[in-house]
């Protein structure tokens, strides 16, 4: 049973991966049971009834009949799960707590469905693909939930990393570090720090997980022949994010807009919106496959694009037609920590937000490759018309029109080119062959799923 002080600490920390608040008992008691099932399938947690979404205690009265209804509903979870349910008075008001252990016999099923915790939310798994992915993860345990027995919690943690997390998460300074770790369930029953905690708070997590770093590489040109800068970003995950953003800031074109007179700060205008990179890098850190010992997150800068890749393609539980609409993290503990730092927004919205931001700036939308490695490509601004003008005397009008069509849609089909330009299929083939001969055009991939690549050479 949690003490008053422990519950107050959980409330002040807010909802998250291991805590769910309900201002009152829902009319459908099953809504509570779904949260219980999700906690059991993760690392456990606590449901507090009588606390609102603003972390304020409102109080609630649950009589014996309602308490019995809660217990009967929990009994419907299979296999059976032992939870501790009790009422406790805090600040003169009664709340009800349901403590849920991390189940030893996963998966736990309620009404034929598996519920899992993703950040501060619970999700229902119903498709075969979703359940298959869960079983795969449950078989080897989520990487970030596994204990790191090599870490000494006393000597290997960085107080500054913890302080930064406290600030970004808005945590009360009266809560001890030990209590925060307990609330967030960052340690196992045996006292070991979980891998997710190591990656977030250790002084040098790369000593324990060598490949859990970001490699930033700048190339001269549009291919990988000539490297002009190559750096490895180490440290806690948030520090890797900051270092990578600083590296990009030093490499990309940045303009400044004066927001006001005097000492008011200038507004930075990145050639590609800064928020797009924030989304992509945090997504990589939160969702990469850390079980892949040979892979690292990479940020590759070319003259015409930026590519950000991380080990692990699309989680198998998410169908391709749902990509960008839903999210299921390989690392729910890490995702939950970033969520507490307000580094991730509504689940599943990051992809659409990146697309919207690129389009708002008049840039081509991001391109995604979700097989094997997860890669997002951002095309850098390019004055295509000025470049084409230099080729006017060397290229026919038809070839210029083909290049223009491909520039604005790298996946355009041959039939679409025929329709847009008014040429036969044979004429399109001949012109494309000539552009390839000039070294201006390449094809990556097959007729289906492939795309055109313009090689921006000077005449």
XYZ file of C-alpha atoms in Angstrom:
459
model
C 0.000 0.000 0.000
C 1.347 3.396 -0.998
C 1.783 6.021 1.683
C 0.112 9.453 1.601
C 3.466 11.025 0.740
C 4.075 8.595 -2.120
C 0.628 9.211 -3.605
C 1.069 12.978 -3.284
C 4.368 12.637 -5.127
C 2.718 10.616 -7.928
C -0.053 13.212 -8.246
C 2.388 16.109 -8.433
C 4.335 14.235 -11.141
C 1.192 13.896 -13.240
C -0.159 11.168 -15.468
C 2.300 9.114 -17.453
C 3.476 5.666 -18.376
C 2.872 4.384 -14.830
C 0.044 6.616 -13.553
C -3.566 7.173 -14.649
C -5.981 9.656 -13.024
C -9.780 9.503 -13.048
C -11.761 12.349 -11.505
C -14.627 9.945 -10.768
C -15.606 6.332 -11.275
C -16.675 5.996 -14.943
C -20.195 4.797 -15.643
C -18.550 1.871 -17.438
C -16.314 0.214 -14.858
C -14.614 -1.603 -17.715
C -12.859 1.697 -18.602
C -10.895 1.335 -15.356
C -10.176 -2.337 -16.021
C -8.716 -1.540 -19.432
C -6.163 0.729 -17.753
C -5.386 -2.015 -15.211
C -4.862 -4.558 -18.014
C -2.558 -2.140 -19.872
C -0.418 -1.554 -16.770
C -0.134 -5.312 -16.182
C 1.118 -5.780 -19.746
C 3.734 -3.072 -19.176
C 5.741 -2.319 -16.031
C 2.801 -1.894 -13.674
C 1.300 1.330 -12.395
C -1.384 2.926 -10.295
C -4.888 4.174 -11.093
C -6.010 7.033 -8.846
C -9.734 7.753 -8.762
C -10.676 11.184 -7.436
C -7.847 13.122 -9.130
C -8.435 15.299 -12.197
C -6.253 15.859 -15.291
C -4.793 19.007 -13.738
C -3.276 16.938 -10.885
C -5.837 18.303 -8.398
C -7.457 16.109 -5.762
C -11.244 16.345 -6.110
C -12.110 13.389 -3.916
C -14.527 10.562 -4.584
C -16.765 8.275 -2.556
C -16.786 4.641 -3.596
C -19.124 2.455 -1.576
C -18.895 -1.310 -1.131
C -21.119 -1.999 -4.137
C -18.909 0.055 -6.474
C -15.769 -1.437 -4.969
C -17.187 -4.889 -5.611
C -18.007 -3.907 -9.209
C -14.384 -2.802 -9.739
C -13.051 -6.070 -8.328
C -15.463 -8.175 -10.398
C -14.377 -6.336 -13.530
C -10.685 -6.876 -12.727
C -11.460 -10.568 -12.212
C -12.434 -10.713 -15.894
C -8.777 -10.185 -16.836
C -7.138 -13.438 -17.885
C -4.902 -14.873 -16.525
C -5.962 -13.749 -13.063
C -4.254 -10.647 -11.730
C -3.884 -9.635 -8.103
C -4.275 -5.884 -7.576
C -4.493 -3.934 -4.331
C -7.474 -1.580 -4.136
C -7.958 0.785 -1.198
C -9.220 4.223 -0.194
C -6.973 6.801 1.409
C -7.562 10.309 2.751
C -5.375 13.102 1.354
C -5.879 16.797 2.049
C -9.156 15.957 3.735
C -10.545 14.163 0.674
C -10.990 10.495 -0.079
C -9.424 8.971 -3.195
C -9.256 5.365 -4.320
C -6.032 3.762 -5.499
C -5.629 0.607 -7.565
C -2.049 -0.655 -7.520
C -1.242 -2.837 -10.521
C 1.875 -5.043 -10.656
C 3.835 -5.740 -13.800
C 2.298 -9.081 -14.662
C 4.514 -12.148 -14.587
C 2.263 -14.025 -17.027
C 1.922 -11.642 -19.963
C -0.100 -11.185 -22.057
C -3.157 -10.239 -20.001
C -6.411 -10.229 -21.943
C -9.704 -8.467 -21.281
C -12.785 -9.365 -23.354
C -10.620 -10.950 -26.031
C -8.308 -7.934 -26.413
C -4.824 -7.063 -25.205
C -4.305 -3.570 -23.799
C -0.845 -1.993 -23.626
C 0.514 1.229 -22.195
C 2.029 3.726 -24.641
C 3.350 6.835 -22.897
C 0.450 8.338 -20.927
C -2.204 6.400 -22.878
C -3.532 2.873 -23.124
C -4.117 1.206 -26.490
C -6.202 -1.766 -27.457
C -4.599 -4.376 -29.706
C -7.116 -6.215 -31.876
C -5.429 -7.167 -35.147
C -3.226 -10.186 -35.715
C -0.290 -7.897 -36.613
C -0.622 -5.911 -33.401
C -0.779 -9.007 -31.246
C 2.118 -10.673 -33.074
C 4.304 -7.644 -32.393
C 3.295 -7.625 -28.736
C 4.185 -11.309 -28.336
C 7.557 -10.682 -29.978
C 8.258 -7.832 -27.555
C 6.922 -9.720 -24.528
C 9.136 -12.692 -25.390
C 12.311 -10.666 -25.153
C 10.953 -7.870 -22.904
C 10.893 -4.264 -24.037
C 14.520 -3.196 -24.243
C 13.988 -0.113 -22.089
C 12.242 -2.183 -19.391
C 15.070 -4.706 -19.005
C 17.482 -4.283 -16.044
C 21.026 -3.037 -16.632
C 22.945 -4.962 -13.975
C 26.254 -3.235 -14.809
C 25.110 0.223 -13.718
C 25.774 1.504 -10.224
C 22.896 3.858 -9.386
C 25.053 5.763 -6.901
C 28.146 6.404 -9.047
C 27.047 6.077 -12.693
C 24.188 8.586 -12.802
C 24.620 12.251 -13.746
C 22.939 14.698 -11.370
C 22.790 17.279 -14.157
C 20.797 14.915 -16.404
C 18.317 14.404 -13.573
C 18.128 18.165 -12.921
C 17.437 18.896 -16.596
C 14.697 16.264 -16.627
C 13.145 17.784 -13.500
C 13.094 21.236 -15.106
C 11.725 20.136 -18.480
C 9.110 17.891 -16.827
C 8.077 20.625 -14.371
C 8.630 18.412 -11.341
C 8.460 19.857 -7.842
C 11.862 20.339 -6.195
C 10.498 18.909 -2.951
C 10.345 15.456 -4.535
C 13.586 13.529 -4.054
C 15.407 11.910 -6.967
C 14.766 8.517 -5.390
C 11.037 9.220 -5.230
C 10.973 10.320 -8.880
C 12.695 7.094 -9.934
C 10.215 5.140 -7.842
C 7.197 7.010 -9.273
C 8.407 6.474 -12.839
C 9.305 2.839 -12.109
C 12.809 3.220 -13.456
C 14.183 0.467 -11.219
C 13.390 -3.220 -10.876
C 12.306 -4.960 -7.688
C 15.903 -6.097 -7.291
C 17.115 -2.487 -7.320
C 18.652 -2.435 -10.808
C 18.186 0.599 -13.056
C 16.273 -0.210 -16.226
C 17.890 0.336 -19.614
C 15.599 3.282 -20.333
C 16.764 4.955 -17.124
C 20.407 4.359 -18.073
C 19.905 5.969 -21.491
C 18.229 8.980 -19.900
C 20.267 9.586 -16.760
C 23.691 7.888 -16.888
C 26.880 9.944 -17.210
C 28.077 7.966 -20.216
C 25.358 5.544 -21.366
C 27.416 4.666 -24.453
C 29.761 2.728 -22.144
C 26.890 0.301 -21.539
C 25.225 0.524 -24.975
C 27.946 1.299 -27.509
C 25.667 1.895 -30.510
C 23.042 3.953 -28.662
C 24.455 7.166 -30.150
C 23.770 9.478 -33.101
C 26.267 9.735 -35.948
C 26.125 13.037 -37.865
C 27.786 13.052 -41.296
C 28.043 15.856 -43.857
C 28.852 14.991 -47.491
C 30.183 17.153 -50.293
C 27.640 16.756 -53.079
C 24.577 14.559 -53.408
C 26.172 11.151 -52.856
C 28.350 9.519 -50.189
C 31.736 9.678 -51.892
C 33.235 12.652 -50.046
C 32.787 13.126 -46.280
C 33.512 16.649 -45.013
C 32.390 16.210 -41.384
C 31.728 13.166 -39.213
C 30.812 13.367 -35.526
C 29.402 10.941 -32.944
C 26.905 12.477 -30.504
C 27.129 10.695 -27.156
C 25.632 11.145 -23.705
C 22.079 10.866 -22.374
C 19.351 10.782 -25.013
C 18.286 14.383 -24.425
C 21.916 15.519 -24.704
C 22.261 13.622 -27.991
C 19.198 15.464 -29.250
C 20.608 18.876 -28.275
C 24.037 18.145 -29.784
C 22.476 16.944 -33.051
C 20.287 20.035 -33.308
C 23.344 22.247 -32.714
C 25.253 20.368 -35.436
C 22.411 20.871 -37.921
C 22.215 24.544 -36.929
C 25.907 24.932 -37.822
C 25.478 23.281 -41.229
C 22.176 24.587 -42.595
C 21.274 28.044 -43.845
C 19.727 30.121 -41.054
C 18.084 33.520 -41.593
C 17.050 35.924 -38.874
C 13.887 37.931 -38.520
C 13.924 40.939 -36.194
C 10.890 40.563 -33.944
C 11.186 43.944 -32.261
C 13.438 46.788 -31.324
C 15.975 46.906 -28.557
C 17.068 43.739 -26.827
C 14.291 41.459 -28.073
C 15.668 38.225 -29.529
C 15.848 37.616 -33.251
C 13.692 34.840 -34.655
C 15.676 32.137 -36.414
C 14.314 30.895 -39.727
C 15.858 27.567 -40.718
C 15.942 26.604 -44.403
C 14.016 23.495 -43.299
C 11.747 24.187 -40.281
C 13.553 23.514 -37.011
C 10.517 21.713 -35.582
C 10.699 19.137 -38.367
C 14.154 18.059 -37.176
C 13.038 18.028 -33.537
C 10.189 15.677 -34.422
C 12.379 13.384 -36.513
C 15.258 13.101 -34.024
C 13.054 12.547 -30.970
C 11.081 9.990 -32.969
C 14.324 8.163 -33.777
C 15.503 8.153 -30.149
C 12.127 6.987 -28.818
C 11.287 4.352 -31.424
C 14.594 2.869 -32.610
C 15.325 -0.827 -32.136
C 17.945 -0.808 -29.368
C 18.257 -4.582 -29.657
C 20.033 -3.980 -32.971
C 23.632 -3.982 -31.695
C 25.114 -3.040 -35.068
C 22.962 -0.047 -35.951
C 23.119 3.597 -34.973
C 20.879 6.560 -35.612
C 22.401 8.579 -38.452
C 21.836 12.134 -39.645
C 23.267 12.555 -43.139
C 23.546 15.991 -44.737
C 23.846 16.333 -48.523
C 23.788 19.374 -50.791
C 20.177 18.680 -51.702
C 18.704 16.828 -48.702
C 18.929 15.667 -45.094
C 18.307 11.999 -44.222
C 17.618 10.784 -40.675
C 17.655 7.011 -40.163
C 17.269 4.696 -37.197
C 17.466 0.903 -36.768
C 14.093 -0.780 -36.983
C 11.448 -0.183 -39.622
C 7.756 0.311 -39.011
C 6.556 -1.635 -35.964
C 4.743 -4.682 -37.349
C 1.660 -3.902 -35.258
C 0.989 -0.837 -37.427
C -0.367 -1.657 -40.920
C 1.182 0.376 -43.732
C -2.119 2.123 -44.413
C -2.144 3.316 -40.788
C 1.371 4.781 -40.945
C 1.295 8.387 -39.739
C -2.070 7.922 -38.052
C -1.104 5.664 -35.154
C 1.962 5.041 -33.031
C 3.210 2.014 -31.136
C 6.610 2.491 -29.542
C 9.252 -0.198 -29.199
C 10.371 1.645 -26.074
C 7.306 2.769 -24.082
C 9.379 3.749 -21.025
C 11.641 6.051 -23.090
C 8.626 7.412 -24.961
C 6.938 8.152 -21.632
C 9.998 10.038 -20.332
C 10.141 12.199 -23.470
C 6.413 12.790 -23.124
C 6.912 14.066 -19.573
C 9.524 16.480 -20.924
C 6.892 17.665 -23.420
C 9.101 16.508 -26.266
C 6.421 14.397 -27.942
C 2.903 15.496 -28.700
C -0.272 13.552 -29.326
C 0.523 9.974 -30.249
C 0.664 9.376 -33.997
C 0.574 13.065 -34.979
C 4.311 13.639 -35.567
C 4.330 12.370 -39.176
C 1.446 14.581 -40.278
C 2.932 17.577 -38.442
C 6.233 17.191 -40.329
C 4.345 17.033 -43.627
C 2.284 20.110 -42.801
C 5.327 22.164 -41.770
C 7.228 21.330 -44.962
C 4.248 22.214 -47.140
C 3.659 25.462 -45.246
C 7.212 26.524 -46.165
C 6.688 25.624 -49.808
C 9.021 22.614 -49.542
C 8.460 19.116 -50.851
C 6.874 16.844 -48.228
C 9.139 14.466 -46.277
C 9.781 11.071 -47.840
C 9.650 7.933 -45.683
C 11.256 4.527 -46.096
C 9.911 2.134 -43.468
C 11.600 -1.152 -44.451
C 14.515 -2.401 -42.339
C 15.804 1.002 -41.342
C 13.300 3.789 -40.748
C 14.444 6.751 -42.859
C 12.917 10.179 -43.369
C 14.300 12.429 -46.117
C 13.878 16.205 -46.143
C 14.606 17.957 -49.449
C 16.537 21.198 -49.014
C 15.304 24.361 -50.753
C 16.633 24.640 -54.276
C 16.063 27.300 -56.931
C 15.096 24.846 -59.615
C 14.081 27.471 -62.184
C 17.488 29.216 -62.051
C 19.252 25.872 -62.408
C 17.085 24.875 -65.370
C 17.740 28.236 -67.051
C 21.428 27.337 -67.258
C 20.496 24.211 -69.242
C 18.081 25.878 -71.683
C 20.571 25.904 -74.560
C 21.655 22.307 -73.920
C 18.283 20.625 -73.319
C 15.142 20.401 -75.386
C 11.913 21.804 -74.033
C 10.515 18.296 -73.540
C 13.491 17.256 -71.406
C 13.191 20.382 -69.286
C 9.488 19.642 -68.776
C 10.329 16.082 -67.713
C 12.847 17.378 -65.161
C 10.321 19.906 -63.845
C 7.647 17.224 -63.438
C 10.093 14.953 -61.594
C 11.369 17.798 -59.421
C 7.872 18.393 -58.055
C 7.004 14.696 -57.781
C 9.941 12.287 -57.557
C 7.558 9.302 -57.653
C 5.697 10.395 -60.800
C 4.796 7.482 -63.049
C 5.682 7.130 -66.713
C 1.992 7.276 -67.645
C 1.610 10.529 -65.728
C 4.626 11.966 -67.576
C 3.054 10.985 -70.890
C -0.192 12.703 -69.912
C 1.385 15.866 -68.472
C 3.877 16.480 -71.267
C 1.894 15.105 -74.199
C 4.449 12.626 -75.446
C 4.220 8.940 -76.294
C 5.709 6.303 -74.042
C 8.567 5.738 -76.492
C 9.379 9.465 -76.602
C 9.379 9.626 -72.783
C 11.755 6.644 -72.652
C 14.111 8.221 -75.188
C 14.229 11.552 -73.358
C 14.783 9.884 -69.988
C 17.610 7.815 -71.480
C 19.218 11.025 -72.766
C 18.910 12.700 -69.344
C 20.532 9.671 -67.733
C 23.330 9.803 -70.307
C 23.945 13.437 -69.338
C 24.186 12.368 -65.699
C 21.168 14.487 -64.731
C 18.738 11.723 -63.808
C 18.853 8.434 -61.945
C 16.247 5.903 -60.948
C 16.241 4.343 -57.473
C 14.104 1.245 -57.055
C 11.765 -0.472 -59.473
C 8.772 0.750 -61.427
C 6.629 0.302 -58.333
C 7.801 1.962 -55.153
C 10.885 3.513 -56.748
C 11.595 7.182 -57.407
C 13.545 9.534 -59.658
C 16.618 11.391 -58.462
C 17.723 14.584 -60.247
C 21.481 15.096 -60.097
C 21.937 18.847 -59.847
C 25.055 19.249 -61.977
C 26.152 22.545 -63.459
C 26.342 22.664 -67.297
